[in-house]
Structure formats: structure tokens, C-alpha cells
Coordinates of C-alpha atoms in Angstrom, one line a residue:
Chain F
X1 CA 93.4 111.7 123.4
X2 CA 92.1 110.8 126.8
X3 CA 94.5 108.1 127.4
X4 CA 97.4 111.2 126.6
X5 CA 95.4 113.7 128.9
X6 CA 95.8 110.7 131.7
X7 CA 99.2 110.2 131.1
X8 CA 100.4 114.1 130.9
X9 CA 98.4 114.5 134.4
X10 CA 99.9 111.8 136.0
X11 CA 103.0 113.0 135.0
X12 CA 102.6 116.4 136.5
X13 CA 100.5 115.4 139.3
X14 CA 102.8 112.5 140.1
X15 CA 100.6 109.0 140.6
X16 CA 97.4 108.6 142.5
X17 CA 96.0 105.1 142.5
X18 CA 93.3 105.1 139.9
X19 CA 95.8 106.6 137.5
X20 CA 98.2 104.5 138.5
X21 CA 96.5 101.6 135.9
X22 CA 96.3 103.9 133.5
X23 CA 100.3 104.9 133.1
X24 CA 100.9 101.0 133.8
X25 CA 98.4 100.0 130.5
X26 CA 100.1 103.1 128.5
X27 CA 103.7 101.9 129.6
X28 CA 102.2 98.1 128.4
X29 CA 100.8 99.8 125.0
X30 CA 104.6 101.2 124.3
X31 CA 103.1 105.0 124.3
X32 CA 105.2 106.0 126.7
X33 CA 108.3 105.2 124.7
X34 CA 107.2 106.8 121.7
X35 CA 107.0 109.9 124.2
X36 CA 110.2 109.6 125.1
X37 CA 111.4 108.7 121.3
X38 CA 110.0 112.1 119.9
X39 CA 111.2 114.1 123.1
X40 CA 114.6 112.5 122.1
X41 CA 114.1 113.9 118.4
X42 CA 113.0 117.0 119.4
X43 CA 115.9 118.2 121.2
X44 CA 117.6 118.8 118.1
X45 CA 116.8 122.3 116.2
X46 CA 116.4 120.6 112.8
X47 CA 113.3 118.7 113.9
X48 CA 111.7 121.7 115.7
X49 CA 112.5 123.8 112.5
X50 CA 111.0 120.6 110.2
X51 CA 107.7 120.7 112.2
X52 CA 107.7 124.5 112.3
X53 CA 107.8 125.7 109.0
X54 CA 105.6 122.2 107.8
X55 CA 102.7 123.2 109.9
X56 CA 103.0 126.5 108.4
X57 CA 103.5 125.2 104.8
X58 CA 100.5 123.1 105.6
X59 CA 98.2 126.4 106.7
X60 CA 99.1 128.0 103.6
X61 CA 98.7 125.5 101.1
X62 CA 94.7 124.4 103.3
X63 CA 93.8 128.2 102.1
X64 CA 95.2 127.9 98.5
X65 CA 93.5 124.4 98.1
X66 CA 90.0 125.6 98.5
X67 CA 89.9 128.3 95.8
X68 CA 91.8 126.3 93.5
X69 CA 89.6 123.4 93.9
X70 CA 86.2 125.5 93.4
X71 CA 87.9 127.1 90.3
X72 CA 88.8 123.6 88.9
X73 CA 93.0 124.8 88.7
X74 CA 93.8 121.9 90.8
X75 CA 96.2 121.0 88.5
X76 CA 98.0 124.2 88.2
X77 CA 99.9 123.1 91.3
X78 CA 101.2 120.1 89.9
X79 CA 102.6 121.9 86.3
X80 CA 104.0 125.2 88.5
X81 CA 105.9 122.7 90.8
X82 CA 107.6 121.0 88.3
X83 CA 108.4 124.4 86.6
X84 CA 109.9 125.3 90.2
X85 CA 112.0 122.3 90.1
X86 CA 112.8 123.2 86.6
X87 CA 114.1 126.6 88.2
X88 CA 115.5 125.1 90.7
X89 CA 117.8 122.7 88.0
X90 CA 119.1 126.2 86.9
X91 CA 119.7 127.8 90.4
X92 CA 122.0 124.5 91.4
X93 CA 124.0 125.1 87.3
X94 CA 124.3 128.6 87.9
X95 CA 126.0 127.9 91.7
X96 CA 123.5 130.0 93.4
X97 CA 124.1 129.4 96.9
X98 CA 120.2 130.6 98.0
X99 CA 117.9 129.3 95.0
X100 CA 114.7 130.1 96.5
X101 CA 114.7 133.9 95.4
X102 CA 115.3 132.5 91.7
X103 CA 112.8 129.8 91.5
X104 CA 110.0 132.1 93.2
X105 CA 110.4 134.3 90.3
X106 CA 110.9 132.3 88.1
X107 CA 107.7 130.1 89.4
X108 CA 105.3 133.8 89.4
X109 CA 105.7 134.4 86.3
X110 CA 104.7 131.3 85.0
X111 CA 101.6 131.2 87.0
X112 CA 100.7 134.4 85.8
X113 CA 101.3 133.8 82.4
X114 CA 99.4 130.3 82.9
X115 CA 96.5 132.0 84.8
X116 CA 96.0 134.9 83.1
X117 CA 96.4 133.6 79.2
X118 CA 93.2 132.3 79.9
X119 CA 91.4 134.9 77.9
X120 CA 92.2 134.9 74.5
X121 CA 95.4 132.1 74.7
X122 CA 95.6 130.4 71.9
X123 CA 96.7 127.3 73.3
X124 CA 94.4 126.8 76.4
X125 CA 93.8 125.9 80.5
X126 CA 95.0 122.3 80.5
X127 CA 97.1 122.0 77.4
X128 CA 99.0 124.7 78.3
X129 CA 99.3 123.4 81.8
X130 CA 100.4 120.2 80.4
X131 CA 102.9 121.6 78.6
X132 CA 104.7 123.9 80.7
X133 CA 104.5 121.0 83.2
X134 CA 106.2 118.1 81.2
X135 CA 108.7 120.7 79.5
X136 CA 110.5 122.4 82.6
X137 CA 110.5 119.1 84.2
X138 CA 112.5 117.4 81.1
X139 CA 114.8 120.3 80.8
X140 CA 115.1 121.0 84.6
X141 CA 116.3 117.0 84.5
X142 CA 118.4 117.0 81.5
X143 CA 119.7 120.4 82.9
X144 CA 120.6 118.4 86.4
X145 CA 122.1 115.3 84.6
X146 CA 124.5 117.5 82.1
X147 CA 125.8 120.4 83.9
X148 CA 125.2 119.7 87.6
X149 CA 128.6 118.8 90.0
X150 CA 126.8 116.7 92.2
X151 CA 127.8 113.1 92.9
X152 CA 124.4 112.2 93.8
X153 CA 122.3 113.0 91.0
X154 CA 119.5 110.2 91.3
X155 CA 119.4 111.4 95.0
X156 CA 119.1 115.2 94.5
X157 CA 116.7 114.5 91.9
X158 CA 114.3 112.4 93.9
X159 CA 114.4 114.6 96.7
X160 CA 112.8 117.2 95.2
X161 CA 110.7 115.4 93.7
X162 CA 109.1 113.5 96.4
X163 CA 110.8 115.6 99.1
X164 CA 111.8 112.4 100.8
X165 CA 114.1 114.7 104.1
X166 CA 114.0 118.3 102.4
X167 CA 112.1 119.3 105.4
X168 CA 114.6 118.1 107.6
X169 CA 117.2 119.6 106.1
X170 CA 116.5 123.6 106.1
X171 CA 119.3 125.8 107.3
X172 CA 118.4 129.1 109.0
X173 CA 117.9 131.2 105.9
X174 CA 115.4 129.0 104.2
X175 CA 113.6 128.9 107.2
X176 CA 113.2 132.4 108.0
X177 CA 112.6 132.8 104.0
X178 CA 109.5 130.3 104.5
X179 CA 108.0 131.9 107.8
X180 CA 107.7 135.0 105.9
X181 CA 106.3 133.4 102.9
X182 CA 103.8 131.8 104.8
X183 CA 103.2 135.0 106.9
X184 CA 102.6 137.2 103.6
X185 CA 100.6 134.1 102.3
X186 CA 97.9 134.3 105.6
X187 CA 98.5 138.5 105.8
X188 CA 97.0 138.9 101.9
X189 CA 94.4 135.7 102.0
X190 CA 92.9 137.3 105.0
X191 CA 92.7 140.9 103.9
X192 CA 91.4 140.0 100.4
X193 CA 89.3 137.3 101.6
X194 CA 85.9 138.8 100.7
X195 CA 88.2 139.3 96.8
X196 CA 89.2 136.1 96.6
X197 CA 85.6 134.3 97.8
X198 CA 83.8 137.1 94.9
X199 CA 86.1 136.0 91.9
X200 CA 86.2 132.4 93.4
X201 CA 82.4 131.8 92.5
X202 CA 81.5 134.2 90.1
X203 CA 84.3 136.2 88.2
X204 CA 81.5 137.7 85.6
X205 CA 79.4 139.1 88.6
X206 CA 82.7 140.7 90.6
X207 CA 83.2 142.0 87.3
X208 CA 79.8 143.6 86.9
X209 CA 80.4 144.9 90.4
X210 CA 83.2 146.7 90.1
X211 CA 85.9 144.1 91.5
X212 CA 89.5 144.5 89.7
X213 CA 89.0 140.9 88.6
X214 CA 92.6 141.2 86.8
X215 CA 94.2 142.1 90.0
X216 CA 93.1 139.4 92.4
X217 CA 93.1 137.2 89.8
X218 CA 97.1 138.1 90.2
X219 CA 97.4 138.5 93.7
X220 CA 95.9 134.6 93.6
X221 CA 98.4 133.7 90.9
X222 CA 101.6 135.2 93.4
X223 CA 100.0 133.4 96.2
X224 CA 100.0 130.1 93.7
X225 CA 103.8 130.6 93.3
X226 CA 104.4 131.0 96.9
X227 CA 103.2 128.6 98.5
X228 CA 104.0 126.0 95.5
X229 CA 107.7 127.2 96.0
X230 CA 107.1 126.5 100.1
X231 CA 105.5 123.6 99.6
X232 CA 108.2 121.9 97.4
X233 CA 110.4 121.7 101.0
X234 CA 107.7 119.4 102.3
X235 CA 106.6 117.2 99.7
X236 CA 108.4 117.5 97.0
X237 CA 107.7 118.8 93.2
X238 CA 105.1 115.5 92.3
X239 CA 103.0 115.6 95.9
X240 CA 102.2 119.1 96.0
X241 CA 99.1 118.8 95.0
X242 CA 97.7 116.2 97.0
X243 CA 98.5 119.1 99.6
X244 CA 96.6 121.6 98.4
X245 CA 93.7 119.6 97.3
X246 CA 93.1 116.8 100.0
X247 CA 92.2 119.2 102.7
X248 CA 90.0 121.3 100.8
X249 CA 87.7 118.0 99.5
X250 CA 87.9 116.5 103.0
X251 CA 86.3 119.2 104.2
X252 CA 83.9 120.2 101.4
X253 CA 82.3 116.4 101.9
X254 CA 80.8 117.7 105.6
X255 CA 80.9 121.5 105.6
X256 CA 79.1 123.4 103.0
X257 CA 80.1 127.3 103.6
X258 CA 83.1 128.7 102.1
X259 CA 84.2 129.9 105.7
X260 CA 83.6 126.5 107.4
X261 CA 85.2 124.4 104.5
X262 CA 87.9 126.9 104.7
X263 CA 88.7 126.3 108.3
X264 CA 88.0 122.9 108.5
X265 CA 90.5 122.4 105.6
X266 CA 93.3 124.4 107.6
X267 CA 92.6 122.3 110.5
X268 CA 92.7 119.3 108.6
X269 CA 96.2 119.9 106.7
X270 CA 98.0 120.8 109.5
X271 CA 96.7 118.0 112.2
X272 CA 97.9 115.5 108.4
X273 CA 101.1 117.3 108.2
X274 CA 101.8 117.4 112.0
X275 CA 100.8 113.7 111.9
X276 CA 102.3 112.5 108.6
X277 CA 105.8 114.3 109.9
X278 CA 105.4 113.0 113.3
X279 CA 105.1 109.1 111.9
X280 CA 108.0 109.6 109.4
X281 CA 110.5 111.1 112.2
X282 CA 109.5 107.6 114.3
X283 CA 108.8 105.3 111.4
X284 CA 112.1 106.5 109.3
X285 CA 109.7 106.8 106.4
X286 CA 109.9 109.8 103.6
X287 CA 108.0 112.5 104.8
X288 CA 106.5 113.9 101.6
X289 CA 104.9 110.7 101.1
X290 CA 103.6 110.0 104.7
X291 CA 101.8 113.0 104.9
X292 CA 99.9 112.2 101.8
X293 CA 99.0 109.0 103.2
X294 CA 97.7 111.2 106.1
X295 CA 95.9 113.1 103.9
X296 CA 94.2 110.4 101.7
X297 CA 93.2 108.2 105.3
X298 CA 91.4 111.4 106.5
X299 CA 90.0 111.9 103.5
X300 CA 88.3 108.8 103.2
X301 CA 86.8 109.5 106.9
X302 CA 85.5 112.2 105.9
X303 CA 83.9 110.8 103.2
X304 CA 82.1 108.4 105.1
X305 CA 81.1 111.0 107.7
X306 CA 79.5 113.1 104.8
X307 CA 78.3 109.8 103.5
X308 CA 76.3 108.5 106.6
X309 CA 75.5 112.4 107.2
X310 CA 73.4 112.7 104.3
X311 CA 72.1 109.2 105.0
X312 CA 70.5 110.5 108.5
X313 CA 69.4 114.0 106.8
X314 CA 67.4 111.3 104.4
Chain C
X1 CA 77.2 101.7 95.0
X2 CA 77.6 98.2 94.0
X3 CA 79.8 99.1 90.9
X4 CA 82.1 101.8 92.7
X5 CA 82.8 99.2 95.6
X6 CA 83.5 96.6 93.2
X7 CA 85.8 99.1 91.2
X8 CA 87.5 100.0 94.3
X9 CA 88.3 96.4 95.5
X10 CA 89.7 95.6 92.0
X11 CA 92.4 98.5 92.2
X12 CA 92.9 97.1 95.8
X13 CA 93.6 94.0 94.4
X14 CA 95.3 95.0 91.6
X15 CA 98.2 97.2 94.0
X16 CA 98.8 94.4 96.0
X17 CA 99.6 92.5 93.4
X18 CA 102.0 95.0 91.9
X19 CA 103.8 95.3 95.1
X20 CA 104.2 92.0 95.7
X21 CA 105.5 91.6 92.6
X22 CA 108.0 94.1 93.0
X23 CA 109.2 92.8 96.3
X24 CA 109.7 89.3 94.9
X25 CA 112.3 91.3 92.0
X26 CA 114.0 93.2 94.7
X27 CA 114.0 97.0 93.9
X28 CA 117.3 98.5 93.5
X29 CA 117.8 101.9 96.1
X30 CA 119.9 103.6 92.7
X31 CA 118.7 104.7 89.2
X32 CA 121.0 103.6 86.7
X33 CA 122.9 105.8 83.7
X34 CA 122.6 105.3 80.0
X35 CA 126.1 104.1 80.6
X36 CA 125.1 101.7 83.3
X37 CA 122.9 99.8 81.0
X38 CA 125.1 99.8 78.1
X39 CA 128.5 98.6 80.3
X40 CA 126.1 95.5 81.3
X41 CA 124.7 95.4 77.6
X42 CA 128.3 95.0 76.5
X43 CA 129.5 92.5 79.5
X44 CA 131.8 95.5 80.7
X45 CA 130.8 95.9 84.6
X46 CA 132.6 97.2 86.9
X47 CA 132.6 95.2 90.5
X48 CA 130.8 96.4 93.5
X49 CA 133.1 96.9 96.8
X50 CA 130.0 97.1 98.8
X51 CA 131.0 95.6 102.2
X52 CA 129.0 92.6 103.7
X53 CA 128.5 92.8 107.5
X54 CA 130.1 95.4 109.9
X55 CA 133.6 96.4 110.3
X56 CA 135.6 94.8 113.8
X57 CA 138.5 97.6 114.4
X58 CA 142.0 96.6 115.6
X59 CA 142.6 99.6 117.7
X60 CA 139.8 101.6 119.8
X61 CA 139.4 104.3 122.0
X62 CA 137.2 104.2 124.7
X63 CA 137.9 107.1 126.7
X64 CA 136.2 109.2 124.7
X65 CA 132.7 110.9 126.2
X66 CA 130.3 111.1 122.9
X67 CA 128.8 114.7 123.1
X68 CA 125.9 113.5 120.1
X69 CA 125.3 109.8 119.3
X70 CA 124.0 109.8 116.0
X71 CA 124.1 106.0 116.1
X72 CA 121.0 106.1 117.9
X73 CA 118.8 107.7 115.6
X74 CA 116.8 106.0 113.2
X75 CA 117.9 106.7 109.2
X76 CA 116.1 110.2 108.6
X77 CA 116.6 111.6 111.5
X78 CA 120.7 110.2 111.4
X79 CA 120.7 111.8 107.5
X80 CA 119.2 115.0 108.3
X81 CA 121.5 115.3 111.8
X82 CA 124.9 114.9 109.2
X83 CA 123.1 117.8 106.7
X84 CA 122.6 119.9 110.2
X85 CA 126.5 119.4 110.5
X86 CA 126.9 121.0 107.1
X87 CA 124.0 123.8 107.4
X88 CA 125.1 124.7 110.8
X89 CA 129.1 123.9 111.8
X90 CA 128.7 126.2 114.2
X91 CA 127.0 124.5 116.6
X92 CA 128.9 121.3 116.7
X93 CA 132.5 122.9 116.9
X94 CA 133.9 121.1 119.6
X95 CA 131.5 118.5 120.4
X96 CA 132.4 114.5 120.4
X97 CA 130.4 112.8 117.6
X98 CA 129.6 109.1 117.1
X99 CA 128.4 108.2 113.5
X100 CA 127.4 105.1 111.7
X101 CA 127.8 104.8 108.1
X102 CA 129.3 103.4 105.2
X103 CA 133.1 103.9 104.4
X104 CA 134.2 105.3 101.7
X105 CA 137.9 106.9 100.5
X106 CA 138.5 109.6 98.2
X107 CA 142.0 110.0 96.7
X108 CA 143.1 113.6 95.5
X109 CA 146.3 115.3 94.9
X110 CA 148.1 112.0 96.5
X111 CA 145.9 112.2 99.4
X112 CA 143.5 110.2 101.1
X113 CA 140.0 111.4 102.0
X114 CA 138.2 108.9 104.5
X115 CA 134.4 109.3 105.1
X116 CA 131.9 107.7 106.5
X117 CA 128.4 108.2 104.4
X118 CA 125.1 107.4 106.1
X119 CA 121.9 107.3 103.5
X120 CA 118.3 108.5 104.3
X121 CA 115.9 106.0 104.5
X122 CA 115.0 105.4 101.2
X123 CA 118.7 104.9 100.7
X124 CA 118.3 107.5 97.4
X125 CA 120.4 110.3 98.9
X126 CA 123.8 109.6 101.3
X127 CA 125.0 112.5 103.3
X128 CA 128.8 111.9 104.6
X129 CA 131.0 113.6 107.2
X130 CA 135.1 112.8 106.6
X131 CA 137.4 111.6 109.9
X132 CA 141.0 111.6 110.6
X133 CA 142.4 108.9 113.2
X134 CA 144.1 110.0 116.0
X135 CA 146.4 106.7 115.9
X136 CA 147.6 107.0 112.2
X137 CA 146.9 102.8 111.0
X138 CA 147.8 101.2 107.6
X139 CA 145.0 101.6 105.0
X140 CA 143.9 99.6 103.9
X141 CA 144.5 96.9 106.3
X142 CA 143.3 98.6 109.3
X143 CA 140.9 100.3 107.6
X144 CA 137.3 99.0 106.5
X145 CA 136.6 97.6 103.4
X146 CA 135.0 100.5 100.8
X147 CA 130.9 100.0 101.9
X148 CA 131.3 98.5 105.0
X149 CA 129.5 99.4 107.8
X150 CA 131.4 100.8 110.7
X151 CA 131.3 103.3 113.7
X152 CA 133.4 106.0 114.2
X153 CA 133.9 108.7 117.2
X154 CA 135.8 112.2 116.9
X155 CA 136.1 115.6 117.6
X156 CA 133.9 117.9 115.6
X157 CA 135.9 120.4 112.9
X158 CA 135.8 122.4 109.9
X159 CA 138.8 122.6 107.8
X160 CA 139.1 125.2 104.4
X161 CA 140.4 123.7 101.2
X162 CA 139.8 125.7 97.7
X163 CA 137.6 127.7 99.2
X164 CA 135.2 125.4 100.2
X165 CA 133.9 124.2 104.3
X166 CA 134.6 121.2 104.7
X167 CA 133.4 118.8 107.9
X168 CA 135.5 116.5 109.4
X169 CA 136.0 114.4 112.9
X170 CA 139.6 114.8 114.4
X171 CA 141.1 112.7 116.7
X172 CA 139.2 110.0 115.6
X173 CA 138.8 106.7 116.4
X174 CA 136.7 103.3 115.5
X175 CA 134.5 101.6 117.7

């Protein structure tokens, strides 16, 4: 950071001679060029779009993770993705030219039903996770493989499954249709946030309180869908929910407040998804995949920061 | 502590030798069918054109001034830049494109359809833009070899057939 701070200086300063050495070791380090690589890169609107709406993605998912994580639904991401790219399978059959209407949908009522059957389900939580999950994912593939006219099945398939350049490949509408998303996902997190942090810890008590534990419990379950559906364009169906979780138990190793582990875990997902894109534009590596990387590197810092951080308090 | 770093050192050790073992095999880019595997069970394959090394042209044009040289991007970025021509024709109408790919023909109705298909970088999806010479040449003598690697420069277009967009370079020519 301060060898960039230099360098940006220097540039708009032009040289002095004690800054001189510095641009001369940055130049000798190669920094400069990967400068001059990503200004290249971002000239062209794709890549300003790819960042855009993955920083956003990233924001929406950092506040999603935290709840989800505290009410041990972790996992729901992972089953209502692959029910999204079962929805998805159908959109690409049917011919619809914008599937992300359909899959939403399609994706909120499933997390409805799979977060409000909790009551008196007969098959329960995980089970019923586990078997939405694997069954839309088999028929969404089977779907794909029978009926689709694509000459590239292997390829569409991994794409949205490990959403390898999907974020590199928006056209206008999807993008607009994701910075609304993730503007309605921010708008209703931060007006029901005192909601969502009562039925978050203690749904019996909000209960007893008067809280419309139902109704959040459904507004959570929309914002579920959402961002799942968003997320899909960054990394793919199977990575989603090292998105939504990584962040949030990064964080929760150093900060111990529901604000601060919030933040933090915002700050976190979008520095890894900035990051993770950033390296896979230069690199030429998938970018699903590269921001999970990100995520799992910082998460192990953090670890040891709360680890040697409880060693001092000691 | 003792047991967790020792448990962590052992799934170390055991990745690294999963992926080195996967290295030495060679990993194919492409999933194979049900009728893949049973054409190899039966001895009934069908022969690979891919193309080894890169295509040298007979005839070139060097007058043209490239607008957007998508031979200098690396693979995602060159992948995404030819679904960008697809997403958004509009704002390459016009404009002198150079392009690195494979080549590929596509006969229909008694017609040739040349393309040249670039692949991301995990090589699992190809995105392709099609090109029309400007010098018409003999394929496919003067024309690379289906899956060799070649250059091509033209003039951005869009061209309607069954009521579908297509993309496609005019004027074209190799490099």
C-alpha cells in the first residue's frame, strides 16, 4: 500500500529525487506493468461491468452470510443454488431470452418452502435441503443434456456451475437487473436490521415480543433467493456458499458484536472479490474459483489474528 | 493443537499428491458423452482434426489499421471480449478486429461457414466469431486446417439469417 501511494504520487507530482528510487524499484518489481496491464483491461465496459456488479454481489452476499451462519442454514445456499441452476436448465429449454425473472421465482419459492416447512415438515432442515439440492441439480442436467440446442453442453454446464467467465460476460440487462437486486438486497437488510438481528438470535423471544417472526422469517427467505440468484453470476451454482460463509467466519474469529462482525464481513468479501477478480483478469484464471481462494487465504489470517489475540488477552 | 496440525499437514500432503497425480495422466479440457465412451468401448472413434502448430497464410493484408486487438489479451479476458461482441454488436459496428483462435467450418444449405473459436481459460467453453475473406482463396488449400491456430483481421458486421444475429468479420484477411 505504501509502495502504491509512492507510485500514484510520483505519478501526479512527476519525480523528485527520493521518489525517484522508489518508481525505479516498483518498475524493477514489475508493478508498474501490472498497472498498465489492468488499465489496459479496464478500458473495455465488460470488465468495468464484471467488477461492478461483483463487488456489489459480494456486499450482498457479506450481509446474508452472517445471519445464515448464526442460524446454522449455511447450507441452504448451496441446495437453493443448485435449484437456481435447475431453473435455469428450464429457462435455456423453454428459449427464454432473459432467465433471470424465471429462476428468481422459481429460486423464492423454494427457499420459502425450505425455510418455512421448518415447523411441522415432515421431512426436516437438512434432509430436505439435501434433497431439493441433489434433485434439481440432476433434472436441471438431464434437462440440459436432452432438450438443450447448445453445441457446448459440458461448457454451459460448468459455467454455471463454477462460474468460470459468467461475470465477464453480462450484457446490459442483467446488469442493471443485478444493481437493483443488490440495491433492494442493502435497502431491506438495513431497514429491518434490528428484525433480522431479533429473529437471528432468539426467534422464541421476538416471538414473545411481539415480532411477526413469520414475516421476517420470509423477507430473509426472498433475500436468500436474491442474492443466491446474483451470486450464481460470480461464482457459479457449487461456490456460492463459500461466498456467503467465508466472510462472515473471518470476521466472527476477531470481532464479537453483530454490528462489527457484520461490517467487517462486508469489508472482507468485497476487498476478496475485488482481489480474487482482479488476479483472474491478470492471471487468466476462472474467477469463481479465485475468489474463493481469496476468501479461504483471508480466512486463515484471520484465524490466526483471533488466535494470537486470545493468546495476549491470556 | 498437536493433533489438528498434524491433521492439517496430512490433507496437505494428501492434495499434493492427488494433483500431481492428475498432472502426470493429463486431464482432458472436455467431458465425454455416453456415446463417447461406448464408440472407444466398441473400437469405433472418430479422428481428431485438431491442428498442431499455427497456421502460415499465403495471402495477407497488411494495410489494415486494427481498431481492437484481441490477440493481446490473455484467454478470459479474449473469451469474454468475443461474448461482448455478441451481447453488444452495437458497439463494434465498424471497427477493425484482430482475433486469435481456432478454425473451424460449418457447412449448411451448400454453404460454408468459417469461424474462428477462441476458448476461455479453462478451455471448457469456446466462444467464436465467423469471417469472410476479402480475396476469395480455395478452401481448403488456402485455408487452415479444422483446429489450427490462426489470426485473422476484418471489418466488424452483423448479418440476419432465420431470424437470428449473427457476428461476422468482412473484408477479412489472415495474418
Amino acid at each position: 500500500m505504501i509502495l502504491l501511494s509512492v507510485y500514484l504520487f510520483t505519478r501526479f507530482l512527476n519525480l523528485f529525487s527520493e521518489y525517484d528510487l522508489a518508481v525505479r524499484l516498483i518498475k524493477k518489481l514489475g508493478i508498474a506493468d501490472i498497472f498498465d496491464e489492468l488499465a489496459f483491461y479496464f478500458k473495455f465496459p465488460f470488465v468495468r461491468y464484471a467488477i461492478i456488479v461483483g463487488v456489489l454481489i459480494a456486499l450482498c452476499s457479506s450481509l446474508l452470510g452472517v445471519t445464515l451462519v448464526l442460524k446454522r442454514f449455511s447450507f441452504i445456499g448451496d441446495g437453493l443454488s443448485h435449484v437456481a441452476f435447475g431453473a435455469m436448465a428450464v429457462a435455456a429449454v423453454a428459449g427464454l431470452t432473459n432467465d433471470m425473472p424465471f429462476v428468481l421465482i422459481v429460486t423464492v419459492i423454494s427457499a420459502v418452502l425450505l425455510l418455512r416447512t421448518g415447523q411441522n415438515a415432515k421431512i426436516k432442515g437438512d434432509a430436505a435441503v439435501a434433497m431439493i439440492s441433489v434433485g434439481a441439480l440432476a433434472i436441471g442436467y438431464l434437462l440440459m443434456n436432452v432438450f438443450s440446442k447448445s453445441a457446448n453442453i459440458s461448457g454451459d454446464v460448468c459455467t454455471t456451475l463454477f462460474g468460470s467467465t459468467s461475470i465477464l460476460t453480462l450484457n446490459k440487462t442483467k446488469v442493471w437487473i443485478c444493481i437493483g437486486l443488490s440495491a433492494a438486497v442493502v435497502a431491506l437488510f438495513m431497514v429491518f436490521y434490528n428484525k433480522i438481528f431479533a429473529i437471528t438470535f432468539d426467534e422464541s423471544f421476538a416471538a414473545a415480543t411481539g415480532t411477526r417472526v413469520s414475516l421476517y422469517n420470509l423477507i430473509l427467505a426472498v433475500i436468500i433467493a436474491a442474492v443466491i440468484v446474483l451470486a450464481m453470476n460470480l461464482v457459479g451454482s457449487l461456490l456460492i456458499s463459500a461466498l456467503v460463509v467465508f466472510p462472515a467466519l473471518s470476521s466472527m474469529r476477531v470481532f464479537k458484536t453483530f454490528r462489527s462482525v457484520t461490517v467487517c464481513s462486508a469489508v472482507i468479501s468485497i476487498l476478496c472479490a475485488l482481489s480474487g477478480m482482479l488476479i483472474s483478469i491478470l492471471a487468466s484464471t476462472p474467477v469463481g474459483s479465485t475468489i474463493v481462494v481469496v476468501d479461504i487465504a483471508v480466512f486463515f489470517v484471520f484465524y490466526l489474528i483471533g488466535f494470537l489475540k486470545a493468546g495476549i488477552k491470556k | 493443537m498437536k493433533k489438528t496440525v498434524l491433521f492439517i499437514f496430512t490433507l496437505i500432503l494428501a492434495l499434493a499428491v492427488c494433483a500431481c497425480d492428475s498432472a502426470s495422466n493429463g486431464a482432458s479440457g472436455n467431458a465425454k458423452t455416453v456415446a463417447d465412451v461406448l464408440n472407444e468401448q466398441t473400437g469405433n472413434t472418430t479422428s481428431d482434426n485438431s491442428g498442431q502448430g499455427a497456421f502460415v497464410p499465403t495471402v495477407t493484408d497488411t494495410n489494415m489499421k486494427c481498431d481492437l486487438d484481441v490477440t493481446s489479451m490473455n484467454a478470459t479476458v479474449a473469451y469474454s471480449q468475443v461474448i461482448d461482441f455478441w451481447n453488444n454488436p452495437g458497439n463494434y459496428m465498424g471497427k477493425i478486429i484482430k482475433v486469435r483462435g481456432t478454425f473451424k467450418v460449418i457447412t449448411d444449405n451448400g454453404r460454408n461457414y468459417y469461424s474462428c473459436n477462441l476458448g476461455d481459460a479453462t478451455a471448457c467453453c469456446t466462444a467464436y466469431v465467423e469471417f469472410i475473406l476479402k480475396d476469395p482463396l480455395k478452401y481448403p488449400d488456402q485455408y487452415p486446417k479444422v483446429g489450427e491456430e490462426f489470426t485473422v483481421i476484418g471489418e466488424f458486421e452483423t448479418y440476419l439469417e432465420n431470424g437470428y444475429t449473427f457476428c461476422q468479420l468482412k473484408n477479412a484477411s489472415f495474418c
